[in-house]
CSV table of C-alpha atoms in Angstrom, one decimal:
chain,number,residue,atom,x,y,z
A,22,UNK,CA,68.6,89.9,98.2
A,23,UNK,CA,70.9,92.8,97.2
A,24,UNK,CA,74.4,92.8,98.8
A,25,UNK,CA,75.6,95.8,100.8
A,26,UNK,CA,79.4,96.7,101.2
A,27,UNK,CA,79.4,100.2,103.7
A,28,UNK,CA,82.9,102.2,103.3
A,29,UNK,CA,84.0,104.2,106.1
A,30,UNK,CA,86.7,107.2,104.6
A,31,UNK,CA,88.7,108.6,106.9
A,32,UNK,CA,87.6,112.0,105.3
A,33,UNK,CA,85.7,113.9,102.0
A,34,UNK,CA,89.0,113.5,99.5
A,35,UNK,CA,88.4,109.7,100.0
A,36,UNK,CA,84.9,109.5,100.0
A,37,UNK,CA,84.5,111.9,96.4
A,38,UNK,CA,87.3,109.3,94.9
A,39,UNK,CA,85.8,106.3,96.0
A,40,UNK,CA,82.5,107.9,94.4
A,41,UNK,CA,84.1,108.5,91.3
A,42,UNK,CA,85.8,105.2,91.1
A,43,UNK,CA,82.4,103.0,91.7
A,44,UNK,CA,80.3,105.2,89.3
A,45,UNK,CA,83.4,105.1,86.7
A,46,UNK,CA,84.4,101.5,86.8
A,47,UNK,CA,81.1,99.7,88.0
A,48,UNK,CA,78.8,101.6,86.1
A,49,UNK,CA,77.1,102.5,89.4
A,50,UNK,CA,73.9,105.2,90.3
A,51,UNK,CA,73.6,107.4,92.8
A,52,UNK,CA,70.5,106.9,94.5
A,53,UNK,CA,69.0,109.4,97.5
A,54,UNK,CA,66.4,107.4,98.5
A,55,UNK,CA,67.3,105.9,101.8
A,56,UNK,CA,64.2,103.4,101.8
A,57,UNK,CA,66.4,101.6,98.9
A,58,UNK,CA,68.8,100.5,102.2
A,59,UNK,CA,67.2,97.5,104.4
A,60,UNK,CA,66.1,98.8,107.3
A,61,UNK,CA,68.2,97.5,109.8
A,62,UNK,CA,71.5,98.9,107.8
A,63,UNK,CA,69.5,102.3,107.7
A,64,UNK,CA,69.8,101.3,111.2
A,65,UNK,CA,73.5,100.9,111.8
A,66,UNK,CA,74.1,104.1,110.0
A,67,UNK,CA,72.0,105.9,111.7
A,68,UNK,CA,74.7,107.9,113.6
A,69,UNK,CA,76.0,109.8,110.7
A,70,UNK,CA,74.2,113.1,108.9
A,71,UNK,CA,72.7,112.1,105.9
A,72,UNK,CA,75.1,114.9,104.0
A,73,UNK,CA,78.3,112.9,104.9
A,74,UNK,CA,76.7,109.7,102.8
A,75,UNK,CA,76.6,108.4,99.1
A,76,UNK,CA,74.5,105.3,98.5
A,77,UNK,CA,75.6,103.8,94.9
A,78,UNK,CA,73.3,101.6,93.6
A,79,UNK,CA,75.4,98.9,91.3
A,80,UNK,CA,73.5,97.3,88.6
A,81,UNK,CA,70.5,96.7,90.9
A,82,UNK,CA,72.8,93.8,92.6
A,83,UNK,CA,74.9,95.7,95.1
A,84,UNK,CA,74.6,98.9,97.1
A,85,UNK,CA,77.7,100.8,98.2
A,86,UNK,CA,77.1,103.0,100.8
A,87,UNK,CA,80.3,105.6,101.1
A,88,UNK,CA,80.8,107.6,104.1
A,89,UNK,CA,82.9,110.6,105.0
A,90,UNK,CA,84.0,110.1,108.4
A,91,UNK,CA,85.6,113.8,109.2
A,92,UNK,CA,88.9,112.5,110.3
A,93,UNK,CA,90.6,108.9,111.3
A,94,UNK,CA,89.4,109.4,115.2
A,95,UNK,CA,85.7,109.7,114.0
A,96,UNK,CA,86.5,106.6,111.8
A,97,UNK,CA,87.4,104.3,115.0
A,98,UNK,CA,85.0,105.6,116.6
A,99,UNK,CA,82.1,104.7,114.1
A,100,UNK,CA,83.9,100.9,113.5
A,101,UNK,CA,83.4,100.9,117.3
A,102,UNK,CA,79.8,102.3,117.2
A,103,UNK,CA,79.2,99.8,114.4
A,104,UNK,CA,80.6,96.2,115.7
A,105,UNK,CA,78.9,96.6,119.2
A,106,UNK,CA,74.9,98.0,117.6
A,107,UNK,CA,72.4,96.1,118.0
A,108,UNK,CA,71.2,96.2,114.3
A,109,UNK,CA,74.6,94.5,113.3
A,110,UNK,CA,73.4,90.9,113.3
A,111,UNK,CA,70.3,92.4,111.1
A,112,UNK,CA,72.6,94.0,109.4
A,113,UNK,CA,74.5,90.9,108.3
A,114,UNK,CA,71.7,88.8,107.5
A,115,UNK,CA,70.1,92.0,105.0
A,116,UNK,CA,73.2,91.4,103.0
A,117,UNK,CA,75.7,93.7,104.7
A,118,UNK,CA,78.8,91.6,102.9
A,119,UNK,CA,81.6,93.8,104.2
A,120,UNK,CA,83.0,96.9,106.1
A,121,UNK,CA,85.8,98.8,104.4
A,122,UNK,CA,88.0,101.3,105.9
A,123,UNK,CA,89.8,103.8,103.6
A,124,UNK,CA,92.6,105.8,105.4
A,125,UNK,CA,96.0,107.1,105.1
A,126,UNK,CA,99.0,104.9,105.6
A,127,UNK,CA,100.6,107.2,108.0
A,128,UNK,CA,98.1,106.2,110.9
A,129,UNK,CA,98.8,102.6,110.9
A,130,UNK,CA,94.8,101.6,109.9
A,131,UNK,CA,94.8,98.0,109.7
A,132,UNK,CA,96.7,97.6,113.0
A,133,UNK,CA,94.8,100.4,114.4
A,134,UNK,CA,91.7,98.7,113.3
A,135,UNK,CA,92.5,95.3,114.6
A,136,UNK,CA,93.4,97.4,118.5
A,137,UNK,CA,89.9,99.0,117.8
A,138,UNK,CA,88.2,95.6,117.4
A,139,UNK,CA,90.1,93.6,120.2
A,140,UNK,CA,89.3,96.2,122.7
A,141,UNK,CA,85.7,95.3,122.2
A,142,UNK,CA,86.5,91.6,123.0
A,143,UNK,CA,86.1,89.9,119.4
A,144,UNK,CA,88.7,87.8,118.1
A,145,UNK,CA,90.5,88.7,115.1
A,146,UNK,CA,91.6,87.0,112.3
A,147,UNK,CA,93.1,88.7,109.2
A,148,UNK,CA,94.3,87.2,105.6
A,149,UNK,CA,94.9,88.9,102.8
A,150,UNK,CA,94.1,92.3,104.9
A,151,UNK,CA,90.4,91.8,105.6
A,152,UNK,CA,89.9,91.5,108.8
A,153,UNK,CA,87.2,88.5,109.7
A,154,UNK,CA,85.6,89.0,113.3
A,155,UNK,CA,83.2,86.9,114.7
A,156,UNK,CA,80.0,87.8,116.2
A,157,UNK,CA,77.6,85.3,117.7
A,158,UNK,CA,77.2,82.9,114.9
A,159,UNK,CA,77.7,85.2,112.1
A,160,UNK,CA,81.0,86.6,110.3
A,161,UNK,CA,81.6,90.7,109.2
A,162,UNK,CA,84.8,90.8,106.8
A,163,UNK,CA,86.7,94.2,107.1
A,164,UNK,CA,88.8,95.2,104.5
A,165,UNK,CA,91.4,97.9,105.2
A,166,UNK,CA,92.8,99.9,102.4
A,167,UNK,CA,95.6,101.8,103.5
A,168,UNK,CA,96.7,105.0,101.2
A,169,UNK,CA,99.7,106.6,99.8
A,170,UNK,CA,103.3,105.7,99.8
A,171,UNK,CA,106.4,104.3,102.0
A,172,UNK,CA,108.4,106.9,100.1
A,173,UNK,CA,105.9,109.8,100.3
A,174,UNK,CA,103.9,111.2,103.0
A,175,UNK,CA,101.9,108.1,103.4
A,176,UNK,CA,98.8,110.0,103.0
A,177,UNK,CA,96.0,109.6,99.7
A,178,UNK,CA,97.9,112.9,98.2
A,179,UNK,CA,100.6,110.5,97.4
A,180,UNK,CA,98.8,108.4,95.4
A,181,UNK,CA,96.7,111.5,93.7
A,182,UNK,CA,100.1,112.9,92.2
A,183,UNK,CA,101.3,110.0,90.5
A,184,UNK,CA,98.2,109.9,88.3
A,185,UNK,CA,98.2,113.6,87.9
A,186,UNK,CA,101.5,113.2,86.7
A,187,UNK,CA,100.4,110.9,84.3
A,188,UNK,CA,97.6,113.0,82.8
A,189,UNK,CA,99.7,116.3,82.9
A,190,UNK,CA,103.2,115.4,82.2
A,191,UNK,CA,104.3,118.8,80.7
A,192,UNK,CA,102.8,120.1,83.8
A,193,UNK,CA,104.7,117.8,86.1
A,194,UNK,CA,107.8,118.7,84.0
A,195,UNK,CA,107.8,122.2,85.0
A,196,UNK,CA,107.0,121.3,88.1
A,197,UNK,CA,110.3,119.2,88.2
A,198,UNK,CA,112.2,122.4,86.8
A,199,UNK,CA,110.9,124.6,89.5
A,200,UNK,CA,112.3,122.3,91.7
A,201,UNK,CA,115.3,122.4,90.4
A,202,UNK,CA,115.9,126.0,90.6
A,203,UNK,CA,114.2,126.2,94.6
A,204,UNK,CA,117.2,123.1,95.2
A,205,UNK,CA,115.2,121.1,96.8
A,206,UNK,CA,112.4,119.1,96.4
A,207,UNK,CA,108.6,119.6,96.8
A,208,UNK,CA,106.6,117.4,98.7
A,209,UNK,CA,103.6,114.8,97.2
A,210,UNK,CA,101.4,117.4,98.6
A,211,UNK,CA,102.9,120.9,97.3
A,212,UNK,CA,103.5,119.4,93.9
A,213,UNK,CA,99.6,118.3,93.9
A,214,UNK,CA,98.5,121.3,94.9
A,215,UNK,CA,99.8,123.5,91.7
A,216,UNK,CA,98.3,120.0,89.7
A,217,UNK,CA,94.9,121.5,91.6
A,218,UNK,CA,95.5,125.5,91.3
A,219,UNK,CA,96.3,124.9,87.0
A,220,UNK,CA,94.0,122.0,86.1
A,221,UNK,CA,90.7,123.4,88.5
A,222,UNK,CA,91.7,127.0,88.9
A,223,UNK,CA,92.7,126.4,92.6
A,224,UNK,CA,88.6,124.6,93.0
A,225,UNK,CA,89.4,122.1,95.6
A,226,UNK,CA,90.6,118.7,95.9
A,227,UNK,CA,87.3,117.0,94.7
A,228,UNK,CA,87.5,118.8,91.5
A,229,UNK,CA,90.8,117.8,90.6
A,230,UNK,CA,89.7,114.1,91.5
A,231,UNK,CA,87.1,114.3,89.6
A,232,UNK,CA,89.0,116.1,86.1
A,233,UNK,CA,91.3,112.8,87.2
A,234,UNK,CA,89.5,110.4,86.8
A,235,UNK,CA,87.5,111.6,83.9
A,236,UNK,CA,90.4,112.1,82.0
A,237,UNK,CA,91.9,108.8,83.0
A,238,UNK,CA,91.8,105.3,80.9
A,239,UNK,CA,90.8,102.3,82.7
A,240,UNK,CA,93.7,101.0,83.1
A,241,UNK,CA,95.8,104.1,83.8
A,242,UNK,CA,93.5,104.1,86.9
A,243,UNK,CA,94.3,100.5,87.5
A,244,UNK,CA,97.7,100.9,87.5
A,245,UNK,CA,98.6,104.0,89.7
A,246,UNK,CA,95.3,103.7,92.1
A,247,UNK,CA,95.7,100.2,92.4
A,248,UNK,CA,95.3,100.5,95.9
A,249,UNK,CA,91.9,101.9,96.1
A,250,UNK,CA,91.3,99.4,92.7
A,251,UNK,CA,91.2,97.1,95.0
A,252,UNK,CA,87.7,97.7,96.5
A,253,UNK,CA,86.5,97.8,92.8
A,254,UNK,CA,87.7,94.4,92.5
A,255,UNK,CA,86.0,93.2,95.9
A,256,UNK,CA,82.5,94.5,94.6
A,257,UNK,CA,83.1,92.5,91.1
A,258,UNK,CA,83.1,89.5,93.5
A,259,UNK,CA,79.7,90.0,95.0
């Protein structure tokens, strides 16, 4: 039996980086068939439009289905939808191995999360941040990955620049001396946003993620997304 892990980003920037990362670093295949899903997880995501969803199909052992949330209230609101559906125990025993949240540090997730899931009335235990809740004689893990920096604006952006600065530096140089002449300094977000306008020709975030992460050794992406690395590492374990 395959294992499934379903991600839950708290919007379309996470959910085309968390694509890119699986397919990069796991050697992973998109697949549209939704029949490749057991069908009581086809089931529990049965709330969301098929066009907000990636299933990733991982060596033929584990499925990753990614999902773009459109924004963190939508997020809790799915966890919530999730943890009380019927087709969760199904779920779990079709190989659902764990739930992973992907949102910006700023809202707080994995306390956040753990108020989502104690208003429900489970219990919650966390190590490690994953979350383990029990329900009826079965156990979902929830992993929360929480982006961006203390020092920044706590949002994914943050985290987006320092590997942009990485594979431009001449770029981020100018962007320093710019900076210099303003007298003051730009935020995570203005300073990725001329990385986007010069490297994509002002194409969106998802492009410049994508030119990123292409353009990006392993272990460069190891070491400035090790954050989001971490649900790389997770699937390994599977």
């Amino acid at each position: 039996m395959k294992k499934t892990v379903i991600l839950l980003a708290e919007g379309a920037t996470e959910r085309t980086l968390y694509v890119k990362l699986v397919e990069r670093l796991l050697d992973a295949e998109k697949r549209y068939d939704y029949g490749i899903l057991p069908v009581a997880i086809r089931d529990l995501i049965r709330v969301f439009n098929k066009k907000y969803i990636t299933i990733l199909n991982i060596q033929d052992k584990v499925l990753t289905v990614i999902i773009d949330c459109r924004g963190y209230e939508n997020l809790k609101k799915h966890v919530r939808e999730i943890l009380l559906s019927e087709s969760l125990e199904d779920a779990i025993k079709d190989g659902l191995s764990i739930l992973v949240i992907a949102a910006d540090k700023d809202k707080d997730p994995l306390n956040s999360i753990k108020g989502v899931i104690t208003s429900i009335g489970f219990e919650v235990n966390v190590r490690d941040n994953i979350i383990h809740v029990n329900i009826d004689s079965h156990v979902i893990q929830i992993m929360v990955l929480e982006q961006g920096r203390m020092e920044g604006t706590m949002e994914l952006e943050d985290d987006l620049e320092l590997l942009a600065k990485q594979i431009e530096p001449e770029l981020d140089k100018a962007i320093t001396i710019l900076e210099d002449r303003l007298g003051r300094r730009l935020s995570p977000k203005q300073r990725l946003g001329i990385f986007e306008a010069i490297i994509v020709d002002n194409r969106g975030l998802p492009s410049l993620i994508e030119q990123l992460i292409n353009r990006s050794r392993n272990h460069e992406l190891e070491k400035k997304l090790n954050k989001q690395i971490e649900v790389i590492k997770l699937v390994k374990t599977l």
